[in-house]
Amino acid sequence: MPGRTFPAGFVWGAATAAYQIEGAAAEGGRTPSIWDTYAHHSGRVENGDTGDVAVDHYHRWEEDVEHLAALGVGAYRLSISWSRVIPTGRGPLNPEGVAFYRRLLEALRARGIAPWVTLYHWDLPQELEDAGGWPERATAEAFADYARAMARELGDLVEVWTTLNEPWCSAYLGYASGVHAPGRSEPAAALAAVHHLSLAHGLAAAAIRQETPGARVSVTLNLHVLRAADPSSRADRDALRRIDALGNRAFLEPMLRGRYPADLLADTRAITDWAFVRDGDLEVIRQPLDALGVNYYSTTTVRAGGGSAPAAGSAASTAADGHRPSAHGAWVGAEDVEFVPHEGPSTAMGWNIEPAGLTELLTDLHRRYGVPLVVTENGAAFDDEVTVGPDGAARVHDERRVRYLRDHVDALGAALDAGADVRGYFAWSLLDNFEWGWGYTKRFGVIRVDYDTLERIWKDSAHWYRRLVRTHALPP
Ligand code: NCW
């Protein structure tokens, strides 16, 4: 029986992020970002791992472009390291840093691979954090200058710009729970960061279009597909509403409708009066989007808690395994909401596997906002095993990742069937890499990296993905 097929123009890609793969942290004029500082000094990254070397993409980018070409993907989603191209965060460009990305984008173009470039995947130049970081309006203004400079320098090569990746993580994990860089636990600052990240998106989108008319601009959000533990319980449904406000509508509503949800402002009134929102900000934040990027991995079930929650950011509010992205402390003003562990299959991240959530998310976004959608990340970490084939070559038979990818691509197809306007899919990730607080312990790649030799080895999932992108049909 033939498998599901996809439209001819559908974009198949693979994704990475600068700090997770580049390494060369102190080369080519690059200065530290908040992730260099956090990895080196917080003590909250597994094994004390850092991105100093990562998978050495800075030196091996030509080989990595060949892997992309061999996969046959039509697009590659990468991010620019801000502190590599503007070492002081705002100010003069570093020609060596810009030249690195120019060479990379040219090589991709030469192989018919469209570069989708993310400007911010969590690595704020340390100098900007020292001046206050995302809770400060000046950071949003610096980001707009950076975006304008990149549009000027690289705009002729970029297919689609993505301003931010998962601003939810930057704001709440960085400034509330502190399990991501810069590791601060200040609820009011986290909400100011939410606003200034959105403002940064709006200012940058306008600057890019002004610099390069016709440029295509997107933003990528990690939206939470939520379920109430007991849908018949009013308290559980209210818990869901509060998490939806903080996690989803806090970004969707300003970016797509130019307003903050009234319930979000009310729920967080004890933390902040939102005085950092100035007249005109919401019009700036609401920019036309050529696509809304959606990263999807899992679903979340919530219930109303017992009310004895520790204060956000207190030691007790941090998960026992403190470096991990945790529900505790991230959800400012909703610390009493409980996150219900799922039964059934999950990945090595402990994230439950529920492909139907992707169909639900895409159809729901289409119905509510009517914007073109792209799945900018989807994939799974598993504890891969390397075996030796009859020819003596290393193999990784990662059936669980193949099944995860197949089931999610199928779920995307179901959303297309239901009428959602979904234009593309990017596998996370091209390569195993530095998985933030988890260091090198979690492997998301379709290509394995041997961290001793830095050798790349195709997993079965890479071979499977190659068939999918070449045929536009779901392999069995
Ligand atoms: S950790 C995370 N990821 C992974 C990362 O490698 C990538 O850079 C990110 O774009 C894979 O995709 C994203 N996202 C953080 C999700 C945190 C969820 C915390 C939920 C708490 C209830």
PDB file of C-alpha atoms in Angstrom, residues 320-442:
ATOM      1  CA  ALA A 320      15.908  17.947  42.166  1.00  0.00           C
ATOM      2  CA  ASP A 321      17.929  17.595  38.981  1.00  0.00           C
ATOM      3  CA  GLY A 322      18.291  21.359  38.888  1.00  0.00           C
ATOM      4  CA  HIS A 323      19.797  21.897  35.441  1.00  0.00           C
ATOM      5  CA  ARG A 324      16.839  20.386  33.636  1.00  0.00           C
ATOM      6  CA  PRO A 325      14.024  22.442  32.122  1.00  0.00           C
ATOM      7  CA  SER A 326      11.471  22.061  34.832  1.00  0.00           C
ATOM      8  CA  ALA A 327       7.924  23.104  35.341  1.00  0.00           C
ATOM      9  CA  HIS A 328       8.881  24.537  38.722  1.00  0.00           C
ATOM     10  CA  GLY A 329       9.697  28.189  38.868  1.00  0.00           C
ATOM     11  CA  ALA A 330       9.219  28.719  35.126  1.00  0.00           C
ATOM     12  CA  TRP A 331       5.478  29.307  35.399  1.00  0.00           C
ATOM     13  CA  VAL A 332       5.470  32.595  37.246  1.00  0.00           C
ATOM     14  CA  GLY A 333       2.265  33.206  39.152  1.00  0.00           C
ATOM     15  CA  ALA A 334       1.108  29.637  38.510  1.00  0.00           C
ATOM     16  CA  GLU A 335       3.491  27.776  40.823  1.00  0.00           C
ATOM     17  CA  ASP A 336       0.570  25.910  42.339  1.00  0.00           C
ATOM     18  CA  VAL A 337      -0.291  24.229  39.033  1.00  0.00           C
ATOM     19  CA  GLU A 338       0.845  20.609  38.955  1.00  0.00           C
ATOM     20  CA  PHE A 339       2.232  18.879  35.893  1.00  0.00           C
ATOM     21  CA  VAL A 340       0.956  15.350  35.712  1.00  0.00           C
ATOM     22  CA  PRO A 341       3.447  12.660  34.668  1.00  0.00           C
ATOM     23  CA  HIS A 342       2.311  10.742  31.616  1.00  0.00           C
ATOM     24  CA  GLU A 343       2.067   7.013  31.348  1.00  0.00           C
ATOM     25  CA  GLY A 344       3.100   5.349  28.127  1.00  0.00           C
ATOM     26  CA  PRO A 345       6.037   5.898  25.824  1.00  0.00           C
ATOM     27  CA  SER A 346       8.473   8.752  26.299  1.00  0.00           C
ATOM     28  CA  THR A 347      11.837   9.839  24.933  1.00  0.00           C
ATOM     29  CA  ALA A 348      15.173  10.064  26.743  1.00  0.00           C
ATOM     30  CA  MET A 349      14.190  13.615  27.729  1.00  0.00           C
ATOM     31  CA  GLY A 350      11.251  12.138  29.635  1.00  0.00           C
ATOM     32  CA  TRP A 351       8.906  13.855  27.168  1.00  0.00           C
ATOM     33  CA  ASN A 352       5.826  11.759  26.402  1.00  0.00           C
ATOM     34  CA  ILE A 353       5.228  10.753  22.799  1.00  0.00           C
ATOM     35  CA  GLU A 354       1.909  11.888  21.411  1.00  0.00           C
ATOM     36  CA  PRO A 355       1.880  12.576  17.641  1.00  0.00           C
ATOM     37  CA  ALA A 356      -1.821  13.470  17.649  1.00  0.00           C
ATOM     38  CA  GLY A 357      -0.864  16.604  19.623  1.00  0.00           C
ATOM     39  CA  LEU A 358       0.868  17.918  16.501  1.00  0.00           C
ATOM     40  CA  THR A 359      -2.262  17.499  14.372  1.00  0.00           C
ATOM     41  CA  GLU A 360      -4.238  19.232  17.087  1.00  0.00           C
ATOM     42  CA  LEU A 361      -1.780  22.120  17.415  1.00  0.00           C
ATOM     43  CA  LEU A 362      -1.529  22.794  13.685  1.00  0.00           C
ATOM     44  CA  THR A 363      -5.267  22.649  13.034  1.00  0.00           C
ATOM     45  CA  ASP A 364      -5.964  24.801  16.071  1.00  0.00           C
ATOM     46  CA  LEU A 365      -3.403  27.476  15.058  1.00  0.00           C
ATOM     47  CA  HIS A 366      -4.790  27.482  11.528  1.00  0.00           C
ATOM     48  CA  ARG A 367      -8.326  27.937  12.790  1.00  0.00           C
ATOM     49  CA  ARG A 368      -7.440  30.663  15.304  1.00  0.00           C
ATOM     50  CA  TYR A 369      -4.838  32.697  13.432  1.00  0.00           C
ATOM     51  CA  GLY A 370      -4.965  31.654   9.767  1.00  0.00           C
ATOM     52  CA  VAL A 371      -1.207  32.116   9.332  1.00  0.00           C
ATOM     53  CA  PRO A 372       1.024  29.835   7.184  1.00  0.00           C
ATOM     54  CA  LEU A 373       2.691  27.306   9.462  1.00  0.00           C
ATOM     55  CA  VAL A 374       6.021  25.500   9.360  1.00  0.00           C
ATOM     56  CA  VAL A 375       7.157  22.816  11.787  1.00  0.00           C
ATOM     57  CA  THR A 376      10.623  24.234  12.457  1.00  0.00           C
ATOM     58  CA  GLU A 377      11.612  21.473  14.899  1.00  0.00           C
ATOM     59  CA  ASN A 378      10.459  17.957  15.659  1.00  0.00           C
ATOM     60  CA  GLY A 379      12.507  14.970  16.714  1.00  0.00           C
ATOM     61  CA  ALA A 380      13.517  12.841  19.642  1.00  0.00           C
ATOM     62  CA  ALA A 381      16.421  12.029  21.921  1.00  0.00           C
ATOM     63  CA  PHE A 382      17.054   8.355  22.574  1.00  0.00           C
ATOM     64  CA  ASP A 383      19.998   6.456  24.010  1.00  0.00           C
ATOM     65  CA  ASP A 384      21.394   5.232  20.729  1.00  0.00           C
ATOM     66  CA  GLU A 385      23.575   2.164  20.451  1.00  0.00           C
ATOM     67  CA  VAL A 386      26.374   1.785  17.970  1.00  0.00           C
ATOM     68  CA  THR A 387      26.842  -1.631  16.403  1.00  0.00           C
ATOM     69  CA  VAL A 388      29.284  -2.870  13.813  1.00  0.00           C
ATOM     70  CA  GLY A 389      27.899  -3.984  10.445  1.00  0.00           C
ATOM     71  CA  PRO A 390      29.142  -6.955   8.400  1.00  0.00           C
ATOM     72  CA  ASP A 391      31.363  -4.555   6.449  1.00  0.00           C
ATOM     73  CA  GLY A 392      33.019  -3.424   9.676  1.00  0.00           C
ATOM     74  CA  ALA A 393      31.350   0.018   9.551  1.00  0.00           C
ATOM     75  CA  ALA A 394      29.514   1.549  12.512  1.00  0.00           C
ATOM     76  CA  ARG A 395      25.704   1.478  12.448  1.00  0.00           C
ATOM     77  CA  VAL A 396      22.985   3.016  14.609  1.00  0.00           C
ATOM     78  CA  HIS A 397      19.676   1.175  14.381  1.00  0.00           C
ATOM     79  CA  ASP A 398      17.524   3.866  15.967  1.00  0.00           C
ATOM     80  CA  GLU A 399      14.095   2.323  15.284  1.00  0.00           C
ATOM     81  CA  ARG A 400      12.451   4.412  18.010  1.00  0.00           C
ATOM     82  CA  ARG A 401      13.570   7.673  16.379  1.00  0.00           C
ATOM     83  CA  VAL A 402      12.429   6.435  12.953  1.00  0.00           C
ATOM     84  CA  ARG A 403       9.037   5.564  14.434  1.00  0.00           C
ATOM     85  CA  TYR A 404       8.826   8.934  16.216  1.00  0.00           C
ATOM     86  CA  LEU A 405       9.625  10.854  13.021  1.00  0.00           C
ATOM     87  CA  ARG A 406       7.304   8.746  10.887  1.00  0.00           C
ATOM     88  CA  ASP A 407       4.382   9.098  13.295  1.00  0.00           C
ATOM     89  CA  HIS A 408       4.843  12.873  13.579  1.00  0.00           C
ATOM     90  CA  VAL A 409       5.182  13.429   9.833  1.00  0.00           C
ATOM     91  CA  ASP A 410       2.035  11.354   9.450  1.00  0.00           C
ATOM     92  CA  ALA A 411       0.341  13.563  12.076  1.00  0.00           C
ATOM     93  CA  LEU A 412       1.417  16.624  10.090  1.00  0.00           C
ATOM     94  CA  GLY A 413      -0.157  15.021   7.007  1.00  0.00           C
ATOM     95  CA  ALA A 414      -3.378  14.606   8.956  1.00  0.00           C
ATOM     96  CA  ALA A 415      -3.337  18.362   9.690  1.00  0.00           C
ATOM     97  CA  LEU A 416      -2.903  19.041   5.960  1.00  0.00           C
ATOM     98  CA  ASP A 417      -5.872  16.751   5.277  1.00  0.00           C
ATOM     99  CA  ALA A 418      -7.873  18.782   7.782  1.00  0.00           C
ATOM    100  CA  GLY A 419      -7.086  21.965   5.847  1.00  0.00           C
ATOM    101  CA  ALA A 420      -4.224  23.471   7.886  1.00  0.00           C
ATOM    102  CA  ASP A 421      -1.791  25.550   5.808  1.00  0.00           C
ATOM    103  CA  VAL A 422       1.483  23.826   6.703  1.00  0.00           C
ATOM    104  CA  ARG A 423       4.380  24.603   4.371  1.00  0.00           C
ATOM    105  CA  GLY A 424       7.317  22.623   5.724  1.00  0.00           C
ATOM    106  CA  TYR A 425       8.942  20.320   8.269  1.00  0.00           C
ATOM    107  CA  PHE A 426      12.434  20.459   9.791  1.00  0.00           C
ATOM    108  CA  ALA A 427      13.899  17.505  11.673  1.00  0.00           C
ATOM    109  CA  TRP A 428      15.641  18.359  14.930  1.00  0.00           C
ATOM    110  CA  SER A 429      18.439  17.764  14.658  1.00  0.00           C
ATOM    111  CA  LEU A 430      20.863  17.240  11.812  1.00  0.00           C
ATOM    112  CA  LEU A 431      23.559  16.198  14.280  1.00  0.00           C
ATOM    113  CA  ASP A 432      23.866  15.085  17.890  1.00  0.00           C
ATOM    114  CA  ASN A 433      24.889  18.200  19.790  1.00  0.00           C
ATOM    115  CA  PHE A 434      25.184  20.148  23.049  1.00  0.00           C
ATOM    116  CA  GLU A 435      21.747  19.757  24.596  1.00  0.00           C
ATOM    117  CA  TRP A 436      21.846  22.819  26.905  1.00  0.00           C
ATOM    118  CA  GLY A 437      21.503  21.824  30.583  1.00  0.00           C
ATOM    119  CA  TRP A 438      21.826  18.191  29.626  1.00  0.00           C
ATOM    120  CA  GLY A 439      25.249  18.686  28.067  1.00  0.00           C
ATOM    121  CA  TYR A 440      26.162  15.912  25.647  1.00  0.00           C
ATOM    122  CA  THR A 441      24.034  13.275  27.364  1.00  0.00           C
ATOM    123  CA  LYS A 442      20.999  13.604  25.078  1.00  0.00           C
TER     124      LYS A 442
END
